[in-house]
Each structure stands twice: as structure tokens, then as C-alpha cells.
Amino acid sequence: MQSIENLKFLTPEEARKIAVNFGTPVFVYTRKGIEKSCDEALAFPNAFGLTVRFAMKANPGRTVLEILKKKGIHIDASSEHEVQRAILAGFEPSDILLTSQQLARSLKELIPQGVQFNACSLRQLEEFGKNFPGKEVSVRFNPGLGSGATKKTDVGGKTSSFGIWHEEIGKVKEIVTKYGLKLVRVHTHIGSGSDPEVWKAVAHYTLEIAAQFPDCRTVNLGGGFKVGRMIGEKTTDPQVIGKPVKELFENYAKEKGIQLKMEIEPGSFLMVNNGAIISQVDDIVLTGDGGYTFVKLDMGMDVNTRPALYAAKHPLIVISQKETSASKTGEFVYVGHCCESGDLITQEEGGGPQLRTTETPEIGDLVVMEGTGAYCSSMSTKNYNSYPETPEVLIDLDGSPKLVRKKQSLEQVLQNEVLVSLG
Ligand SMILES: *Cc1c(COP(=O)(O)O)cnc(C)c1O
């Protein structure tokens, strides 16, 4: 029998109140929790200074960005659009590092503003050199190994297209020399695993790469602090993975006389368990002998795509609408509201329904999906089946829930359609 999951920051009363006042589905974030996670990240062991960059693709909402900014967190942007969004939220361009799979089309506008550029391929480095000879640049390397909770979240090694393959370092040097660039930062990002040995190994390789560039003063180890969502899943302890990494930096200083600054780029770590989705049971259907009890929620892959995309597991907590409920448990398959067979909230890796033990839900009960602060609101298959974008609420430090994003209207879903005369 699986363990029944618990609410992480809401109380059942709070969840009921928010459902009444803001409707369902609704994202809820805790400011207190976000700030605590910031403090933990900022305490990452380091020898000669630390910059924490939020991987804003995890949750680029304006309020989230402003909370992080107040805590002194900088930005890891995955696209030029994220750069613009961060600037609009009040970040200094120089506090933003652009690490993008696609070469930014607005590079010529962004760099003069002070935005820092992390070249992720030889082509990107060449383009940067052509446009900005003599300038400081940073390079993302693929150190040849990675660590991810699933194959799909592994971003290092031969199967990953992220960064410049470590064996191509000679070509990097050629381009750097050709354009008189100053390679001041070496960047790696290994994926979202929690293994301290992998962290140490990657830090070691990254420092070996850094040693080959005399101008390098900063080493960025990327994100990838695994965060457990379900009971029994491990959460990375920054103190544990950071200690050996700090020693490597100290040894580097002893050997080379260079005190490297460290950067980390947590996305998940700052947000995952500081966000939840409150939804409601819309329907319950049975599929006969040997079949299942399907619990249909009023949310789905248009609100959180992770179960459909990765068979990701999120805690589901049933909150009865009745005052006195005899808490009985059972095994159910939770499904989303999209007309799509893949919209299974509890699903096996590779697809197909998976049973989940929860309290027995009834139509109208609330179901809180936990662990949805990162890569949910930002990564949803928004507007599929024309469901509007989900509203968002922040529980502020005084405990009051505040609307921080309105529910999308039908007009907003349609606003860019252009009507043409079809004769
Ligand atoms: C996504 C990403 C991160 C954050 O990864 P998490 O697993 O959410 O911590 C950090 N750095 C880069 C370059 C990324 O693309």
C-alpha cells in the first residue's frame, strides 16, 4: 500500500476558502516557502563568493520574479524573450545570463544593454565573436556526463544537445583567439539529479575546463538540485553536495592562484514544493470488472503537462467538502479534463493508467496537486481544448491569498486570430 500524501503548505480550510474565492483550478504559491528556499540556495557552500541565478523557465510569473529579486537572486534566461520578461520585472540586464538553445535574434540589442551571454554551441560563439570582438563571453560545455531523474531530464552526456561537447575545446580556443574574446565564465549543467558523487565529478571536470582559459574567473554549475515531490523521494541537500565542491574551488585557488566565483542556477529547487494546484472532482466513472475507478478532475495537461510528458508523479490530496467525512482510502486512476488519452494524471512510464492510493473522493471534493511550483504554469499545453489559462494566487507573508494572475478570458484566447473574408 502506498503512503497517503499530505498537504505541504496549505491547510484544508485555506484550500476550501481559496477554491470558493478564486474558483478551480487555481495555482497557489507560498511566499514564505519561496523565501525559505532562496535562503537555502544562498547558503550553498562556496569558497570565494556565490551568485544564485533562478532558472526562470521554471516559473516566469511577475510576482515570483519580484520575490526572488528582493532576495538578491539573479537570472538564468533560456531565451531572449525571458530576458525581456526579467528586465520588465525590474532586473538589471547585467544580472541576467542568457543560456539559450536558439541563438537570440536580438543579440545586437541585448548585449549593449549589459546582458551576459553564454554561448551554447560553436555557432553561437562564432556569431558572438563576429558581432562583439574583444568582449567578455561565457561558454556552456557538455562535460560528457549527466544526471537526471529521467532520461528526458538528463541534459549532459552524448545523448544531450546542450552545450559544446568537451572534446571540441580546441575549436572554442580558436574562436576565442580569432575574435580576441575574453572567456570569463565556464558553464555546465548536468540535469536534475541528487547524487553528490555526480555533482563532485562534474565540478571537477568543469574546473579542468576552466583551467584551460586564463581569463576564466567564474564557474557556473547550472541547476539540477533534485527535489522530492512524493513521500520517499530524495531532495538534494545543498550543504551535502556543496561541501566537496567548495573544497575543489579551494584547491584550485591553491594550485592556480585564482579564486573562482561560483554560480548555481536552481529552477526546481526554489519553486517545486512552494506551489500547488487546487482542483475539483468533476466526475467519477467505472470500467467494470477488472477495470478502474477513474476520477476526473477539472484540470489536466493544459494546467500541468508533466504527468503526460514524463509520467511525473505529483502528490494528490483529497479534501472532502463534507464537514465530517469518514476517511476511507482506495485505489484510483486520476485523469485530466482534456479529450486526450494521454491526459492521465496518474500514469505509468510509457503510458497507461496507474493506480494511486488516496482518500476516497466524491464528486465536488477538492483535490490538491502538490509539487507544482516549477515547470507547471510555465510549461502547460495552454488552451488545449480551449480551456483558459489558469489563475494564480500568492499566499503573502501575512497569510492572505492575493490574486497574481487572472483567469484568461475567451477574448484573450482568441485575440490574435485575424478574420479574413472567405468569400
Ligand atoms: C533548466 C535549467 C536550469 C534549472 O534546472 P532545475 O533542474 O530546474 O534546477 C539551470 N540552468 C540551465 C542552463 C537550465 O537550462
PDB file of N, CA and C in Angstrom, residues 313-387:
ATOM      1  N   LYS A 313       5.152  12.092 -11.216  1.00  0.00           N
ATOM      2  CA  LYS A 313       4.201  11.861 -10.126  1.00  0.00           C
ATOM      3  C   LYS A 313       4.095  13.108  -9.260  1.00  0.00           C
ATOM      4  N   HIS A 314       2.879  13.524  -9.019  1.00  0.00           N
ATOM      5  CA  HIS A 314       2.619  14.621  -8.085  1.00  0.00           C
ATOM      6  C   HIS A 314       1.710  14.110  -6.974  1.00  0.00           C
ATOM      7  N   PRO A 315       1.963  14.526  -5.728  1.00  0.00           N
ATOM      8  CA  PRO A 315       1.055  14.137  -4.647  1.00  0.00           C
ATOM      9  C   PRO A 315      -0.363  14.652  -4.926  1.00  0.00           C
ATOM     10  N   LEU A 316      -1.335  13.820  -4.603  1.00  0.00           N
ATOM     11  CA  LEU A 316      -2.749  14.211  -4.752  1.00  0.00           C
ATOM     12  C   LEU A 316      -3.416  14.046  -3.402  1.00  0.00           C
ATOM     13  N   ILE A 317      -4.000  15.116  -2.904  1.00  0.00           N
ATOM     14  CA  ILE A 317      -4.632  15.073  -1.586  1.00  0.00           C
ATOM     15  C   ILE A 317      -6.109  15.430  -1.735  1.00  0.00           C
ATOM     16  N   VAL A 318      -6.944  14.520  -1.287  1.00  0.00           N
ATOM     17  CA  VAL A 318      -8.391  14.740  -1.382  1.00  0.00           C
ATOM     18  C   VAL A 318      -8.842  15.555  -0.172  1.00  0.00           C
ATOM     19  N   ILE A 319      -9.579  16.615  -0.449  1.00  0.00           N
ATOM     20  CA  ILE A 319     -10.153  17.409   0.640  1.00  0.00           C
ATOM     21  C   ILE A 319     -11.662  17.340   0.511  1.00  0.00           C
ATOM     22  N   SER A 320     -12.258  16.626   1.459  1.00  0.00           N
ATOM     23  CA  SER A 320     -13.696  16.406   1.394  1.00  0.00           C
ATOM     24  C   SER A 320     -14.443  17.721   1.581  1.00  0.00           C
ATOM     25  N   GLN A 321     -15.558  17.846   0.887  1.00  0.00           N
ATOM     26  CA  GLN A 321     -16.386  19.051   1.052  1.00  0.00           C
ATOM     27  C   GLN A 321     -17.340  18.893   2.225  1.00  0.00           C
ATOM     28  N   LYS A 322     -17.402  17.654   2.756  1.00  0.00           N
ATOM     29  CA  LYS A 322     -18.278  17.423   3.911  1.00  0.00           C
ATOM     30  C   LYS A 322     -17.507  17.723   5.191  1.00  0.00           C
ATOM     31  N   GLU A 323     -18.227  18.229   6.174  1.00  0.00           N
ATOM     32  CA  GLU A 323     -17.570  18.579   7.438  1.00  0.00           C
ATOM     33  C   GLU A 323     -17.018  17.331   8.126  1.00  0.00           C
ATOM     34  N   THR A 324     -17.866  16.301   8.248  1.00  0.00           N
ATOM     35  CA  THR A 324     -17.415  15.085   8.917  1.00  0.00           C
ATOM     36  C   THR A 324     -17.338  13.963   7.897  1.00  0.00           C
ATOM     37  N   SER A 325     -16.141  13.685   7.465  1.00  0.00           N
ATOM     38  CA  SER A 325     -16.005  12.601   6.497  1.00  0.00           C
ATOM     39  C   SER A 325     -15.270  11.450   7.169  1.00  0.00           C
ATOM     40  N   ALA A 326     -15.848  10.270   7.032  1.00  0.00           N
ATOM     41  CA  ALA A 326     -15.133   9.085   7.499  1.00  0.00           C
ATOM     42  C   ALA A 326     -14.038   8.857   6.478  1.00  0.00           C
ATOM     43  N   SER A 327     -12.762   9.020   6.877  1.00  0.00           N
ATOM     44  CA  SER A 327     -11.713   8.946   5.860  1.00  0.00           C
ATOM     45  C   SER A 327     -11.433   7.493   5.505  1.00  0.00           C
ATOM     46  N   LYS A 328     -11.883   7.138   4.319  1.00  0.00           N
ATOM     47  CA  LYS A 328     -11.691   5.794   3.782  1.00  0.00           C
ATOM     48  C   LYS A 328     -10.739   5.929   2.608  1.00  0.00           C
ATOM     49  N   THR A 329      -9.860   4.978   2.436  1.00  0.00           N
ATOM     50  CA  THR A 329      -8.956   5.094   1.294  1.00  0.00           C
ATOM     51  C   THR A 329      -9.279   4.037   0.244  1.00  0.00           C
ATOM     52  N   GLY A 330      -8.755   4.267  -0.958  1.00  0.00           N
ATOM     53  CA  GLY A 330      -8.947   3.313  -2.042  1.00  0.00           C
ATOM     54  C   GLY A 330      -7.913   3.569  -3.125  1.00  0.00           C
ATOM     55  N   GLU A 331      -8.015   2.798  -4.211  1.00  0.00           N
ATOM     56  CA  GLU A 331      -7.069   2.960  -5.316  1.00  0.00           C
ATOM     57  C   GLU A 331      -7.793   3.496  -6.540  1.00  0.00           C
ATOM     58  N   PHE A 332      -7.284   4.564  -7.071  1.00  0.00           N
ATOM     59  CA  PHE A 332      -7.968   5.264  -8.151  1.00  0.00           C
ATOM     60  C   PHE A 332      -6.985   5.646  -9.254  1.00  0.00           C
ATOM     61  N   VAL A 333      -7.553   5.858 -10.445  1.00  0.00           N
ATOM     62  CA  VAL A 333      -6.765   6.456 -11.514  1.00  0.00           C
ATOM     63  C   VAL A 333      -7.302   7.871 -11.713  1.00  0.00           C
ATOM     64  N   TYR A 334      -6.420   8.849 -11.569  1.00  0.00           N
ATOM     65  CA  TYR A 334      -6.816  10.252 -11.739  1.00  0.00           C
ATOM     66  C   TYR A 334      -6.552  10.680 -13.175  1.00  0.00           C
ATOM     67  N   VAL A 335      -7.556  11.316 -13.773  1.00  0.00           N
ATOM     68  CA  VAL A 335      -7.401  11.751 -15.160  1.00  0.00           C
ATOM     69  C   VAL A 335      -7.718  13.233 -15.281  1.00  0.00           C
ATOM     70  N   GLY A 336      -7.156  13.831 -16.331  1.00  0.00           N
ATOM     71  CA  GLY A 336      -7.384  15.242 -16.592  1.00  0.00           C
ATOM     72  C   GLY A 336      -8.638  15.437 -17.430  1.00  0.00           C
ATOM     73  N   HIS A 337      -8.972  16.704 -17.666  1.00  0.00           N
ATOM     74  CA  HIS A 337     -10.229  17.011 -18.355  1.00  0.00           C
ATOM     75  C   HIS A 337     -10.079  17.171 -19.864  1.00  0.00           C
ATOM     76  N   CYS A 338      -8.906  16.937 -20.395  1.00  0.00           N
ATOM     77  CA  CYS A 338      -8.739  17.094 -21.842  1.00  0.00           C
ATOM     78  C   CYS A 338      -9.168  15.829 -22.587  1.00  0.00           C
ATOM     79  N   CYS A 339      -9.717  16.033 -23.773  1.00  0.00           N
ATOM     80  CA  CYS A 339     -10.116  14.909 -24.611  1.00  0.00           C
ATOM     81  C   CYS A 339      -8.868  14.377 -25.284  1.00  0.00           C
ATOM     82  N   GLU A 340      -8.147  13.557 -24.541  1.00  0.00           N
ATOM     83  CA  GLU A 340      -6.812  13.137 -24.959  1.00  0.00           C
ATOM     84  C   GLU A 340      -6.459  11.941 -24.089  1.00  0.00           C
ATOM     85  N   SER A 341      -6.221  10.792 -24.708  1.00  0.00           N
ATOM     86  CA  SER A 341      -5.988   9.599 -23.886  1.00  0.00           C
ATOM     87  C   SER A 341      -4.733   9.744 -23.030  1.00  0.00           C
ATOM     88  N   GLY A 342      -3.796  10.593 -23.453  1.00  0.00           N
ATOM     89  CA  GLY A 342      -2.576  10.795 -22.680  1.00  0.00           C
ATOM     90  C   GLY A 342      -2.766  11.692 -21.474  1.00  0.00           C
ATOM     91  N   ASP A 343      -3.948  12.273 -21.320  1.00  0.00           N
ATOM     92  CA  ASP A 343      -4.147  13.185 -20.188  1.00  0.00           C
ATOM     93  C   ASP A 343      -4.479  12.399 -18.918  1.00  0.00           C
ATOM     94  N   LEU A 344      -3.529  11.537 -18.555  1.00  0.00           N
ATOM     95  CA  LEU A 344      -3.651  10.743 -17.331  1.00  0.00           C
ATOM     96  C   LEU A 344      -2.772  11.394 -16.276  1.00  0.00           C
ATOM     97  N   ILE A 345      -3.356  11.686 -15.144  1.00  0.00           N
ATOM     98  CA  ILE A 345      -2.587  12.344 -14.088  1.00  0.00           C
ATOM     99  C   ILE A 345      -1.768  11.328 -13.301  1.00  0.00           C
ATOM    100  N   THR A 346      -2.324  10.126 -13.163  1.00  0.00           N
ATOM    101  CA  THR A 346      -1.525   9.038 -12.586  1.00  0.00           C
ATOM    102  C   THR A 346      -1.274   8.053 -13.717  1.00  0.00           C
ATOM    103  N   GLN A 347      -0.061   8.059 -14.217  1.00  0.00           N
ATOM    104  CA  GLN A 347       0.221   7.178 -15.345  1.00  0.00           C
ATOM    105  C   GLN A 347       1.559   6.472 -15.242  1.00  0.00           C
ATOM    106  N   GLU A 348       1.599   5.301 -15.874  1.00  0.00           N
ATOM    107  CA  GLU A 348       2.823   4.501 -15.909  1.00  0.00           C
ATOM    108  C   GLU A 348       3.807   5.171 -16.843  1.00  0.00           C
ATOM    109  N   GLU A 349       5.095   4.964 -16.586  1.00  0.00           N
ATOM    110  CA  GLU A 349       6.088   5.458 -17.530  1.00  0.00           C
ATOM    111  C   GLU A 349       5.845   4.744 -18.857  1.00  0.00           C
ATOM    112  N   GLY A 350       5.791   5.499 -19.925  1.00  0.00           N
ATOM    113  CA  GLY A 350       5.483   4.899 -21.218  1.00  0.00           C
ATOM    114  C   GLY A 350       3.993   4.915 -21.528  1.00  0.00           C
ATOM    115  N   GLY A 351       3.183   5.328 -20.564  1.00  0.00           N
ATOM    116  CA  GLY A 351       1.743   5.483 -20.809  1.00  0.00           C
ATOM    117  C   GLY A 351       0.902   4.435 -20.127  1.00  0.00           C
ATOM    118  N   GLY A 352      -0.380   4.671 -20.082  1.00  0.00           N
ATOM    119  CA  GLY A 352      -1.313   3.738 -19.445  1.00  0.00           C
ATOM    120  C   GLY A 352      -1.618   4.137 -18.014  1.00  0.00           C
ATOM    121  N   PRO A 353      -2.811   3.748 -17.542  1.00  0.00           N
ATOM    122  CA  PRO A 353      -3.254   4.171 -16.211  1.00  0.00           C
ATOM    123  C   PRO A 353      -2.451   3.539 -15.086  1.00  0.00           C
ATOM    124  N   GLN A 354      -2.260   4.297 -14.018  1.00  0.00           N
ATOM    125  CA  GLN A 354      -1.577   3.800 -12.833  1.00  0.00           C
ATOM    126  C   GLN A 354      -2.473   4.072 -11.630  1.00  0.00           C
ATOM    127  N   LEU A 355      -2.553   3.083 -10.738  1.00  0.00           N
ATOM    128  CA  LEU A 355      -3.401   3.258  -9.551  1.00  0.00           C
ATOM    129  C   LEU A 355      -2.697   4.127  -8.528  1.00  0.00           C
ATOM    130  N   ARG A 356      -3.487   4.940  -7.846  1.00  0.00           N
ATOM    131  CA  ARG A 356      -2.945   5.783  -6.779  1.00  0.00           C
ATOM    132  C   ARG A 356      -3.840   5.613  -5.551  1.00  0.00           C
ATOM    133  N   THR A 357      -3.203   5.382  -4.410  1.00  0.00           N
ATOM    134  CA  THR A 357      -3.967   5.275  -3.167  1.00  0.00           C
ATOM    135  C   THR A 357      -4.199   6.668  -2.592  1.00  0.00           C
ATOM    136  N   THR A 358      -5.450   7.026  -2.443  1.00  0.00           N
ATOM    137  CA  THR A 358      -5.802   8.303  -1.795  1.00  0.00           C
ATOM    138  C   THR A 358      -7.045   8.071  -0.948  1.00  0.00           C
ATOM    139  N   GLU A 359      -7.436   9.100  -0.243  1.00  0.00           N
ATOM    140  CA  GLU A 359      -8.738   9.026   0.397  1.00  0.00           C
ATOM    141  C   GLU A 359      -9.784   8.952  -0.706  1.00  0.00           C
ATOM    142  N   THR A 360     -10.903   8.334  -0.382  1.00  0.00           N
ATOM    143  CA  THR A 360     -11.922   8.121  -1.406  1.00  0.00           C
ATOM    144  C   THR A 360     -12.617   9.437  -1.756  1.00  0.00           C
ATOM    145  N   PRO A 361     -12.441   9.870  -3.019  1.00  0.00           N
ATOM    146  CA  PRO A 361     -13.044  11.153  -3.382  1.00  0.00           C
ATOM    147  C   PRO A 361     -14.500  11.009  -3.808  1.00  0.00           C
ATOM    148  N   GLU A 362     -15.218  12.100  -3.664  1.00  0.00           N
ATOM    149  CA  GLU A 362     -16.580  12.172  -4.206  1.00  0.00           C
ATOM    150  C   GLU A 362     -16.644  13.347  -5.158  1.00  0.00           C
ATOM    151  N   ILE A 363     -17.629  13.313  -6.034  1.00  0.00           N
ATOM    152  CA  ILE A 363     -17.804  14.441  -6.950  1.00  0.00           C
ATOM    153  C   ILE A 363     -17.984  15.710  -6.121  1.00  0.00           C
ATOM    154  N   GLY A 364     -17.256  16.757  -6.485  1.00  0.00           N
ATOM    155  CA  GLY A 364     -17.349  18.032  -5.753  1.00  0.00           C
ATOM    156  C   GLY A 364     -16.239  18.216  -4.736  1.00  0.00           C
ATOM    157  N   ASP A 365     -15.569  17.120  -4.352  1.00  0.00           N
ATOM    158  CA  ASP A 365     -14.440  17.258  -3.419  1.00  0.00           C
ATOM    159  C   ASP A 365     -13.292  18.005  -4.109  1.00  0.00           C
ATOM    160  N   LEU A 366     -12.453  18.599  -3.285  1.00  0.00           N
ATOM    161  CA  LEU A 366     -11.261  19.236  -3.837  1.00  0.00           C
ATOM    162  C   LEU A 366     -10.125  18.225  -3.881  1.00  0.00           C
ATOM    163  N   VAL A 367      -9.264  18.358  -4.876  1.00  0.00           N
ATOM    164  CA  VAL A 367      -8.025  17.574  -4.907  1.00  0.00           C
ATOM    165  C   VAL A 367      -6.880  18.558  -5.078  1.00  0.00           C
ATOM    166  N   VAL A 368      -5.972  18.550  -4.124  1.00  0.00           N
ATOM    167  CA  VAL A 368      -4.801  19.427  -4.221  1.00  0.00           C
ATOM    168  C   VAL A 368      -3.658  18.627  -4.831  1.00  0.00           C
ATOM    169  N   MET A 369      -3.112  19.151  -5.920  1.00  0.00           N
ATOM    170  CA  MET A 369      -1.943  18.531  -6.550  1.00  0.00           C
ATOM    171  C   MET A 369      -0.722  19.324  -6.097  1.00  0.00           C
ATOM    172  N   GLU A 370       0.155  18.640  -5.370  1.00  0.00           N
ATOM    173  CA  GLU A 370       1.326  19.316  -4.805  1.00  0.00           C
ATOM    174  C   GLU A 370       2.528  19.219  -5.747  1.00  0.00           C
ATOM    175  N   GLY A 371       3.568  19.970  -5.393  1.00  0.00           N
ATOM    176  CA  GLY A 371       4.814  19.903  -6.163  1.00  0.00           C
ATOM    177  C   GLY A 371       4.683  20.531  -7.534  1.00  0.00           C
ATOM    178  N   THR A 372       3.857  21.583  -7.638  1.00  0.00           N
ATOM    179  CA  THR A 372       3.581  22.158  -8.964  1.00  0.00           C
ATOM    180  C   THR A 372       4.031  23.623  -9.075  1.00  0.00           C
ATOM    181  N   GLY A 373       5.056  23.981  -8.293  1.00  0.00           N
ATOM    182  CA  GLY A 373       5.551  25.365  -8.364  1.00  0.00           C
ATOM    183  C   GLY A 373       6.497  25.614  -9.523  1.00  0.00           C
ATOM    184  N   ALA A 374       7.058  24.540 -10.093  1.00  0.00           N
ATOM    185  CA  ALA A 374       8.015  24.694 -11.194  1.00  0.00           C
ATOM    186  C   ALA A 374       7.588  23.840 -12.382  1.00  0.00           C
ATOM    187  N   TYR A 375       7.803  24.368 -13.580  1.00  0.00           N
ATOM    188  CA  TYR A 375       7.524  23.636 -14.825  1.00  0.00           C
ATOM    189  C   TYR A 375       6.072  23.174 -14.934  1.00  0.00           C
ATOM    190  N   CYS A 376       5.156  23.888 -14.326  1.00  0.00           N
ATOM    191  CA  CYS A 376       3.737  23.559 -14.493  1.00  0.00           C
ATOM    192  C   CYS A 376       3.054  24.724 -15.177  1.00  0.00           C
ATOM    193  N   SER A 377       2.885  25.824 -14.437  1.00  0.00           N
ATOM    194  CA  SER A 377       2.298  27.008 -15.046  1.00  0.00           C
ATOM    195  C   SER A 377       3.061  27.402 -16.318  1.00  0.00           C
ATOM    196  N   SER A 378       4.394  27.272 -16.280  1.00  0.00           N
ATOM    197  CA  SER A 378       5.200  27.743 -17.412  1.00  0.00           C
ATOM    198  C   SER A 378       5.207  26.784 -18.590  1.00  0.00           C
ATOM    199  N   MET A 379       4.877  25.520 -18.374  1.00  0.00           N
ATOM    200  CA  MET A 379       5.098  24.519 -19.418  1.00  0.00           C
ATOM    201  C   MET A 379       3.816  23.840 -19.888  1.00  0.00           C
ATOM    202  N   SER A 380       2.675  24.396 -19.528  1.00  0.00           N
ATOM    203  CA  SER A 380       1.429  23.686 -19.815  1.00  0.00           C
ATOM    204  C   SER A 380       1.085  23.724 -21.300  1.00  0.00           C
ATOM    205  N   THR A 381       0.242  22.803 -21.713  1.00  0.00           N
ATOM    206  CA  THR A 381      -0.276  22.826 -23.092  1.00  0.00           C
ATOM    207  C   THR A 381      -1.492  23.751 -23.107  1.00  0.00           C
ATOM    208  N   LYS A 382      -1.208  24.969 -22.705  1.00  0.00           N
ATOM    209  CA  LYS A 382      -2.190  26.047 -22.555  1.00  0.00           C
ATOM    210  C   LYS A 382      -3.208  26.102 -23.698  1.00  0.00           C
ATOM    211  N   ASN A 383      -4.464  26.254 -23.340  1.00  0.00           N
ATOM    212  CA  ASN A 383      -5.552  26.463 -24.314  1.00  0.00           C
ATOM    213  C   ASN A 383      -5.915  25.222 -25.123  1.00  0.00           C
ATOM    214  N   TYR A 384      -5.296  24.084 -24.820  1.00  0.00           N
ATOM    215  CA  TYR A 384      -5.758  22.864 -25.488  1.00  0.00           C
ATOM    216  C   TYR A 384      -7.194  22.616 -25.050  1.00  0.00           C
ATOM    217  N   ASN A 385      -8.024  22.223 -25.964  1.00  0.00           N
ATOM    218  CA  ASN A 385      -9.473  22.118 -25.757  1.00  0.00           C
ATOM    219  C   ASN A 385     -10.080  23.488 -25.433  1.00  0.00           C
ATOM    220  N   SER A 386      -9.316  24.544 -25.702  1.00  0.00           N
ATOM    221  CA  SER A 386      -9.735  25.931 -25.442  1.00  0.00           C
ATOM    222  C   SER A 386     -10.029  26.224 -23.976  1.00  0.00           C
ATOM    223  N   TYR A 387      -9.443  25.429 -23.092  1.00  0.00           N
ATOM    224  CA  TYR A 387      -9.537  25.802 -21.672  1.00  0.00           C
ATOM    225  C   TYR A 387      -8.695  27.048 -21.450  1.00  0.00           C
TER     226      TYR A 387
END
